[in-house]
PDB file of C-alpha atoms in Angstrom:
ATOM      1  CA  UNK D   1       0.000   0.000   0.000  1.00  0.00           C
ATOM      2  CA  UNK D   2       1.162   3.221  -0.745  1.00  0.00           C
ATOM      3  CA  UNK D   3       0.552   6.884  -0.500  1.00  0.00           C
ATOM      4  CA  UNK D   4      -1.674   8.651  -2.976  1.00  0.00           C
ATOM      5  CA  UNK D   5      -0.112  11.093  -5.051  1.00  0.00           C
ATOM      6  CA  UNK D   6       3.121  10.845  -7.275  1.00  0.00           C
ATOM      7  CA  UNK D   7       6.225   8.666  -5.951  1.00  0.00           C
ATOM      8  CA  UNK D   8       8.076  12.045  -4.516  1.00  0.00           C
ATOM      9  CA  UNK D   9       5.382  12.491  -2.210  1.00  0.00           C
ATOM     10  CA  UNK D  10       6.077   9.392  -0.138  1.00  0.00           C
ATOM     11  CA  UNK D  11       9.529  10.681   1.003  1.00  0.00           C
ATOM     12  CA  UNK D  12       7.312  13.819   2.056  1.00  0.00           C
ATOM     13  CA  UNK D  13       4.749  12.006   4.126  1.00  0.00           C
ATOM     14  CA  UNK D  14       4.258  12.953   7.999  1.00  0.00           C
ATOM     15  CA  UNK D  15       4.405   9.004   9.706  1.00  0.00           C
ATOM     16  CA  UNK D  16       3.466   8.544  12.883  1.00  0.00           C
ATOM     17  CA  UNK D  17       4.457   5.759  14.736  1.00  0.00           C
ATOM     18  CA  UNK D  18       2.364   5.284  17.822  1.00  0.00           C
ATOM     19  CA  UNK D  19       2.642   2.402  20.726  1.00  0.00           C
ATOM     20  CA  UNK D  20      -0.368   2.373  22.724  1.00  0.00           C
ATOM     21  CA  UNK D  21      -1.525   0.479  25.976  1.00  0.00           C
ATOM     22  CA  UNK D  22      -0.690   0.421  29.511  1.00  0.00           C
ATOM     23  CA  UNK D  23       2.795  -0.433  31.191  1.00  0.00           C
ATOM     24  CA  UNK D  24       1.310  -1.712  34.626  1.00  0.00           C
ATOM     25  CA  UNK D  25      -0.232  -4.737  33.243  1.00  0.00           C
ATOM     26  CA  UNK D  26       2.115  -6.972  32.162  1.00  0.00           C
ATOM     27  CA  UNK D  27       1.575  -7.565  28.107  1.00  0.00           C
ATOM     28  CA  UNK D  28      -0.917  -4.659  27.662  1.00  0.00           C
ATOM     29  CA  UNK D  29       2.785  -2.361  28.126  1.00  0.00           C
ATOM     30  CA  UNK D  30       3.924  -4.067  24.729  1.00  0.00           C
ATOM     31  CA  UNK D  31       2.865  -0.738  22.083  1.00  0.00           C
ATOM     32  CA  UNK D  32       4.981   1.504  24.413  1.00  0.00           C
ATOM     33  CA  UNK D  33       7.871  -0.704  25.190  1.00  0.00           C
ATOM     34  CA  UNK D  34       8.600  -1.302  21.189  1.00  0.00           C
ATOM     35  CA  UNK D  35       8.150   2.313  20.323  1.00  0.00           C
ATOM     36  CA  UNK D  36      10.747   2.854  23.634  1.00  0.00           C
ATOM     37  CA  UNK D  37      13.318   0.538  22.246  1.00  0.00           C
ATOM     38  CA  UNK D  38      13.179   1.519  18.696  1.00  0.00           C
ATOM     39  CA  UNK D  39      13.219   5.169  19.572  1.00  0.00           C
ATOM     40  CA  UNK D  40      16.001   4.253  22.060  1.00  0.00           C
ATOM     41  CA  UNK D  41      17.876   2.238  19.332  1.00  0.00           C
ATOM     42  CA  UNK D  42      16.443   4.340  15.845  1.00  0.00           C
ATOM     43  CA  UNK D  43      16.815   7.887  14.020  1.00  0.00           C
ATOM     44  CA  UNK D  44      14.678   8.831  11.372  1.00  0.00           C
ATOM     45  CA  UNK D  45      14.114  11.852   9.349  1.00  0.00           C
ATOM     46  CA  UNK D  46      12.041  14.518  10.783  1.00  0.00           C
ATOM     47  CA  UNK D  47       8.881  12.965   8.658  1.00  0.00           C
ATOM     48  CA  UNK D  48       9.364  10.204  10.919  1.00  0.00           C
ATOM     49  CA  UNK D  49       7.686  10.646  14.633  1.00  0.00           C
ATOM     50  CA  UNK D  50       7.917   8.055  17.089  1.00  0.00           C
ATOM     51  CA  UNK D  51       5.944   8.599  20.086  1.00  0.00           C
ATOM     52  CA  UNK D  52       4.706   6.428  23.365  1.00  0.00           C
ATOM     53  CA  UNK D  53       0.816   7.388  23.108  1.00  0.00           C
ATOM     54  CA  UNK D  54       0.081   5.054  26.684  1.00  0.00           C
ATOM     55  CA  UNK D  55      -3.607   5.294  27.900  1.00  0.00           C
ATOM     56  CA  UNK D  56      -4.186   8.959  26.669  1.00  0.00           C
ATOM     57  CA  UNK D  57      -6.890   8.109  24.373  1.00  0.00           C
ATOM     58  CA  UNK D  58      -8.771  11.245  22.973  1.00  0.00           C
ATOM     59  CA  UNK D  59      -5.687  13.200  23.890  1.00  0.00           C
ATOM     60  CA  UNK D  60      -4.310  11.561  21.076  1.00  0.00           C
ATOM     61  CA  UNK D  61      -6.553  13.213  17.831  1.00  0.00           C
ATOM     62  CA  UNK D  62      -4.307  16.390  17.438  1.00  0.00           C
ATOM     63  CA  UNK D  63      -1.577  13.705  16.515  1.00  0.00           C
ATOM     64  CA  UNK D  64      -3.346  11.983  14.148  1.00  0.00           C
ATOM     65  CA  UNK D  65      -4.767  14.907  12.778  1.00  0.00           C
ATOM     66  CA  UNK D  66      -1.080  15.779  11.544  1.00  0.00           C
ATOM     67  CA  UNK D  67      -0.051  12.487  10.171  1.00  0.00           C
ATOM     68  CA  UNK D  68      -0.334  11.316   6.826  1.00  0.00           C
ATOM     69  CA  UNK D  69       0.455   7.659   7.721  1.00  0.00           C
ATOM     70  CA  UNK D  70      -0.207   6.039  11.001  1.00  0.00           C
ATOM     71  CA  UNK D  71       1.769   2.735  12.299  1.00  0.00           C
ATOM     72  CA  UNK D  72      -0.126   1.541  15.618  1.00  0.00           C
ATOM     73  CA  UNK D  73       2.011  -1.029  17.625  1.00  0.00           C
ATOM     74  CA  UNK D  74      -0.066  -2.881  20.323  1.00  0.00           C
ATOM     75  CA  UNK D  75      -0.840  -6.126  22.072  1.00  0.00           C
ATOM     76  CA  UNK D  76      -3.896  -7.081  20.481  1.00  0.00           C
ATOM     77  CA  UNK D  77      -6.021 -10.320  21.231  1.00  0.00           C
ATOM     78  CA  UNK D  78      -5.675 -12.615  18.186  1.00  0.00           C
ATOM     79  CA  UNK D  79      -6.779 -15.200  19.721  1.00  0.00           C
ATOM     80  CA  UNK D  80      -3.788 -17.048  19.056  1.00  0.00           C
ATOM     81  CA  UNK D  81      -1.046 -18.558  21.180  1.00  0.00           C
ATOM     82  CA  UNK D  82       0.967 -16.004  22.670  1.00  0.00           C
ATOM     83  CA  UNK D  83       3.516 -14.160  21.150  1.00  0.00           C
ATOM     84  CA  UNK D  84       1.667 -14.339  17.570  1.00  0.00           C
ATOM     85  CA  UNK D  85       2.128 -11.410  15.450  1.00  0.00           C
ATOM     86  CA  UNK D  86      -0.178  -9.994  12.686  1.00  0.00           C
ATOM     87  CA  UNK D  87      -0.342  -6.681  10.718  1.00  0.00           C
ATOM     88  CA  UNK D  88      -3.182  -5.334   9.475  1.00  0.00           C
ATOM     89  CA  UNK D  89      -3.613  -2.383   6.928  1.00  0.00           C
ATOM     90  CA  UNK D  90      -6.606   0.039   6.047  1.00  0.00           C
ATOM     91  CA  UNK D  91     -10.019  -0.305   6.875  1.00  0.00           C
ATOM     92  CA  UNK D  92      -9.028  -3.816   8.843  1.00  0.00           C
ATOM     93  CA  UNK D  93      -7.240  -1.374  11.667  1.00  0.00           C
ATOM     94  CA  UNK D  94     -10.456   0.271  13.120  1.00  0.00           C
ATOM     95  CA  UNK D  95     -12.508  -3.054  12.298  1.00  0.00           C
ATOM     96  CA  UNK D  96      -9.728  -5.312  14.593  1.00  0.00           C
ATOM     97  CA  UNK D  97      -9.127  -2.775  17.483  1.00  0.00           C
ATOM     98  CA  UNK D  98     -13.553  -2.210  17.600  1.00  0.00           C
ATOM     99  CA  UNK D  99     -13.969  -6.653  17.482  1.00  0.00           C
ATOM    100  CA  UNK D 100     -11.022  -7.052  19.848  1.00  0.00           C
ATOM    101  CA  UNK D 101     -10.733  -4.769  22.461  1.00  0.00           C
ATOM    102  CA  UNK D 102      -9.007  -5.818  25.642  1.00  0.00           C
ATOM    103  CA  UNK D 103      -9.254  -3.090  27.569  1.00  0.00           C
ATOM    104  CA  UNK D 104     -10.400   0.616  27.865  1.00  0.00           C
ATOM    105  CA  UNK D 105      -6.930   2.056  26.139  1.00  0.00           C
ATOM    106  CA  UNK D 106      -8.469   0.146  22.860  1.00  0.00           C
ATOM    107  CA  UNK D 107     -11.943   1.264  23.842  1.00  0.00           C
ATOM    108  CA  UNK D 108     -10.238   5.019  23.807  1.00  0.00           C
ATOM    109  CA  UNK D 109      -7.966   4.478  21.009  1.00  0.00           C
ATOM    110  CA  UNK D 110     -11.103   3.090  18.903  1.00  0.00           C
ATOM    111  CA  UNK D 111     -12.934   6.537  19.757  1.00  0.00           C
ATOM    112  CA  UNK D 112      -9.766   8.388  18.486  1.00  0.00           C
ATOM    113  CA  UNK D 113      -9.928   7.025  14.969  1.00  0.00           C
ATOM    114  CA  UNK D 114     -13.335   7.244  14.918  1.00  0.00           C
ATOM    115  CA  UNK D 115     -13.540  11.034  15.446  1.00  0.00           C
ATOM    116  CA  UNK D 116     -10.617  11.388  13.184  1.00  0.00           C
ATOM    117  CA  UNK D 117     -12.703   9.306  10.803  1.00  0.00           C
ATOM    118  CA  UNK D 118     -15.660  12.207  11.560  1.00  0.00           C
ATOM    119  CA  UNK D 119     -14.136  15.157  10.970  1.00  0.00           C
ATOM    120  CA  UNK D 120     -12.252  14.210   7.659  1.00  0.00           C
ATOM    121  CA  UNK D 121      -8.704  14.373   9.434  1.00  0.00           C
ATOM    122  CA  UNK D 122      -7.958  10.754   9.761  1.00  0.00           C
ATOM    123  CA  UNK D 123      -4.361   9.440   8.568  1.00  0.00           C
ATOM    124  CA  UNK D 124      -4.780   8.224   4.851  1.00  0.00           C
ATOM    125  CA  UNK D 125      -2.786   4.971   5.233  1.00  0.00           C
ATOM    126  CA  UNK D 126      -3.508   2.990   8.743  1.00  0.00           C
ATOM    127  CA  UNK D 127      -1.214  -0.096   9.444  1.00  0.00           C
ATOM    128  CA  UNK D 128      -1.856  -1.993  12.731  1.00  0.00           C
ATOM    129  CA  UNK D 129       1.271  -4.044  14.260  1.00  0.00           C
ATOM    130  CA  UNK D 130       0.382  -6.678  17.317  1.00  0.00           C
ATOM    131  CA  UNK D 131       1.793  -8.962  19.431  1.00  0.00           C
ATOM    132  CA  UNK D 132      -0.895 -11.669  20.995  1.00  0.00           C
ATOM    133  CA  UNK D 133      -0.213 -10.778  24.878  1.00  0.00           C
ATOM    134  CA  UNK D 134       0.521 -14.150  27.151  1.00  0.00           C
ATOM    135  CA  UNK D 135      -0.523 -12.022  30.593  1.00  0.00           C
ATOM    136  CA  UNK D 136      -2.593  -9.026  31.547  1.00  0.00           C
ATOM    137  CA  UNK D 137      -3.690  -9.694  35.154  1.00  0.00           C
ATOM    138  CA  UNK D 138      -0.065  -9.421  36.752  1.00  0.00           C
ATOM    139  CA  UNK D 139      -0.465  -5.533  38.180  1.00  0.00           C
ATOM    140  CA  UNK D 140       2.727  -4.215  38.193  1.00  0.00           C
ATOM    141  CA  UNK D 141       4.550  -6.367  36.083  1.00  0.00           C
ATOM    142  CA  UNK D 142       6.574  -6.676  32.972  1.00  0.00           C
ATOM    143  CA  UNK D 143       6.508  -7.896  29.831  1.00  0.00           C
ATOM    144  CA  UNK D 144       6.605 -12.036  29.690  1.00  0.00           C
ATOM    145  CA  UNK D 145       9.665 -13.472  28.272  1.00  0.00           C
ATOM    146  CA  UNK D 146       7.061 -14.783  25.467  1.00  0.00           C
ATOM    147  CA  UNK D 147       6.073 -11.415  24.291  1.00  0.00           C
ATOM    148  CA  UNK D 148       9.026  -9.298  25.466  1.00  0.00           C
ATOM    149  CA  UNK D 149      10.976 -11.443  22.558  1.00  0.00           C
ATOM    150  CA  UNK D 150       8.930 -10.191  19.997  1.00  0.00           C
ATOM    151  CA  UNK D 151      10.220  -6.545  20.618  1.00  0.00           C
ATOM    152  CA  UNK D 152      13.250  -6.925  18.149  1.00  0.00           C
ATOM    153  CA  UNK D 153      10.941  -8.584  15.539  1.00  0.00           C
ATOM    154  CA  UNK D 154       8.626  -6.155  16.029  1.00  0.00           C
ATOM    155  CA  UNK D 155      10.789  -3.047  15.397  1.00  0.00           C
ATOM    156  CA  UNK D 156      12.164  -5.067  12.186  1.00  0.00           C
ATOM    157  CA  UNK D 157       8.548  -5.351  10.909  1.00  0.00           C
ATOM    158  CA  UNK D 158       8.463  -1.231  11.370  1.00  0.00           C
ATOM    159  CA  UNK D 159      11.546  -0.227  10.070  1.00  0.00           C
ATOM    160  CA  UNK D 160      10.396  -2.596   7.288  1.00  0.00           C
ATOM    161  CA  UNK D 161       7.042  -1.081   6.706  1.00  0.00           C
ATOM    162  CA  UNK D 162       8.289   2.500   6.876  1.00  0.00           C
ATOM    163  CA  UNK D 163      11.908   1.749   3.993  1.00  0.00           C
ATOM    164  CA  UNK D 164       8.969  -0.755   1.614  1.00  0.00           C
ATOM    165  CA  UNK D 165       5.685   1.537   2.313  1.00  0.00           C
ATOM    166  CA  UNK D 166       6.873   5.049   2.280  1.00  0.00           C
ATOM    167  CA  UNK D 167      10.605   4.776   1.149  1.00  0.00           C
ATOM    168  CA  UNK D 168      11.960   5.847   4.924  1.00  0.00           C
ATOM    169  CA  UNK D 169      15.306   4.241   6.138  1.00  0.00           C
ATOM    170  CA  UNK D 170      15.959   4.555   9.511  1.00  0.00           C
ATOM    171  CA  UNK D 171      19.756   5.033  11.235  1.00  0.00           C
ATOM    172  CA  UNK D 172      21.279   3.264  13.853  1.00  0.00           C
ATOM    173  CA  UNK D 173      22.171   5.736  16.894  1.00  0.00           C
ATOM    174  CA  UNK D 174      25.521   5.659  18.122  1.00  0.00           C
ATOM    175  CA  UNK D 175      24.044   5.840  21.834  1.00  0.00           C
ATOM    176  CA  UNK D 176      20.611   4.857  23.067  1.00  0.00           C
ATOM    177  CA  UNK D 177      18.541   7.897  23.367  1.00  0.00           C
ATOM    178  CA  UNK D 178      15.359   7.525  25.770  1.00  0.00           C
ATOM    179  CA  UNK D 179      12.054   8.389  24.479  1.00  0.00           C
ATOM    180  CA  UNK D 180      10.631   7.274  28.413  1.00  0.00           C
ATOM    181  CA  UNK D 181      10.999   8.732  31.434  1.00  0.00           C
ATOM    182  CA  UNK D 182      14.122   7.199  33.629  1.00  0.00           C
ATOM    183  CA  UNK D 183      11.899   6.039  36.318  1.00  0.00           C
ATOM    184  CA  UNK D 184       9.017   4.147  33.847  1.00  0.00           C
ATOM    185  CA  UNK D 185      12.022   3.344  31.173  1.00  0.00           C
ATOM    186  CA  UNK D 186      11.704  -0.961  30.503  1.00  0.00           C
ATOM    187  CA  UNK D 187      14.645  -1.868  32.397  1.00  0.00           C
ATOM    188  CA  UNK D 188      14.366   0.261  35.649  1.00  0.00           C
ATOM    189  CA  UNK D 189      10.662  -0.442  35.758  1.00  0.00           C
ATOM    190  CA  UNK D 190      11.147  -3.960  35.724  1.00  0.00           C
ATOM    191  CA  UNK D 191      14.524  -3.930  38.105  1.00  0.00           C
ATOM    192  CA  UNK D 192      12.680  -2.477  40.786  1.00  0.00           C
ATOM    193  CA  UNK D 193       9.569  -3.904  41.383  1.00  0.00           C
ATOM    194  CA  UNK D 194       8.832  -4.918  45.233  1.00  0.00           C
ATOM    195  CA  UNK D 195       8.798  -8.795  45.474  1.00  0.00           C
ATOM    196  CA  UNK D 196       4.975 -10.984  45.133  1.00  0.00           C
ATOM    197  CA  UNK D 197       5.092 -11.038  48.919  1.00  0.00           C
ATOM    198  CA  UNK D 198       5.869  -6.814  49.426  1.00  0.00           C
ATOM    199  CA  UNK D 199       3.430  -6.203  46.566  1.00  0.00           C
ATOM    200  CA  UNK D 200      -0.412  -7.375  45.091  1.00  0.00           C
ATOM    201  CA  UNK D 201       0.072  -8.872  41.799  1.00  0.00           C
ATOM    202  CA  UNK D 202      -3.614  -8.632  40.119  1.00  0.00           C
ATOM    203  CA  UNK D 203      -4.728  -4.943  41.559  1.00  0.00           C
ATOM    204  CA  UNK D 204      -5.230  -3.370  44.703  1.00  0.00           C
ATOM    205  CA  UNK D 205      -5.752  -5.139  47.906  1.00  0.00           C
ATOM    206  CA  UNK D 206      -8.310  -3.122  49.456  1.00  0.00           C
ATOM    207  CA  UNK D 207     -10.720  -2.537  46.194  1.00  0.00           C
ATOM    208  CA  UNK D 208     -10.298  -6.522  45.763  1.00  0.00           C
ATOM    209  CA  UNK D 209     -11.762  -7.015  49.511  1.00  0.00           C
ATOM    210  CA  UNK D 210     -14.124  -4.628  49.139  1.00  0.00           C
ATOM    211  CA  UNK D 211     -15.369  -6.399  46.173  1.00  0.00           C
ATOM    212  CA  UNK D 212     -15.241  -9.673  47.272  1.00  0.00           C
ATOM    213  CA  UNK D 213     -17.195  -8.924  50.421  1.00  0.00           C
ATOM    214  CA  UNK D 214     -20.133  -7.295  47.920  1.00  0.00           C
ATOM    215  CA  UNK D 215     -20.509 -10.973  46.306  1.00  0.00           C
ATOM    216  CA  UNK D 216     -20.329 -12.464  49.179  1.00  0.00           C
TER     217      UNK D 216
END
């Protein structure tokens, strides 16, 4: 799939390359740790923006609104054993991420390209990248060893997409630069997490009692 237009204007194209979903639930953190690592790892031409979009959700329009092209990295629910990845393009992005929502980030990202859809301002060429997550319930917790291996693939599908779709090569850094904050960055997230027995795994203690004792 390419851009419409003449084959100069795919070297002009504003790409955005957004990872989505949320870092303190295991899997769901897959979308932002990728676009970390290749942002960490990656330079690109100023076309190019690569950007950790989280849980914003509507926050997120004025960003699309600018792009041209949009590259969505997420853990998605294939269905599939984990660790299996899939890309969609076009019209399949908002169908997959409306069927297959896992969570409210999806529910809010699905909103987002809808109102882009609504007010005429939607990216021309959507491209969905996801990983089938292996864990969601562990609060607090990193990525599995299952999924957290398809980071590297994951960036080569990207840097794939954006040299055979829109004719963008990215360049290896000399240094890592970090697109996270130190404190939420992959590897100090993950080295400092309290131990099962100093920490609750699957949410907050207190809302969990509370709950329980309503079914009871």
């Amino acid at each position: 799939m390419e851009l419409a237009g003449n084959e100069g204007s795919r070297g002009t194209a504003q790409i955005l390359v957004l990872g989505i979903g949320n870092i303190l639930w295991a899997d769901e953190g897959f979308g932002v740790r990728t676009v970390e690592r290749l942002s960490a790892d990656w330079r690109f031409p100023d076309t190019v923006t690569v950007m950790d979009g989280g849980t914003q959700g509507l926050y997120l329009l004025p960003h699309l609104e600018c792009a041209d092209a949009l590259i969505v990295v997420d853990a998605i629910d294939y269905g599939l054993p984990p660790g299996s990845s899939r890309v969609f393009h076009g019209d399949d992005v908002p169908a997959f991420l409306g069927a297959k929502k896992m969570s409210l980030h999806q529910t809010g990202f699905q909103e987002v390209l809808a109102s882009a859809m609504l007010l005429g301002r939607c990216p021309q060429d959507l491209i969905l990248v996801g990983v089938q997550p292996e864990c969601l319930e562990d609060y607090g917790g990193g990525l599995t060893d299952t999924v957290a291996a398809q980071v590297a693939p994951t960036i080569e599908i990207i840097l794939t997409l954006l040299r055979d779709e829109f004719g963008v090569e990215g360049t290896r850094r000399d240094a890592a630069a970090d697109l996270a904050a130190p404190a939420i960055a992959r590897d100090a997230y993950e080295g400092g997490r309290p131990s099962s027995d100093e920490a609750c795994r699957i949410g907050d203690p207190r809302i969990l009692a509370a709950l329980s004792a309503g079914q009871a």
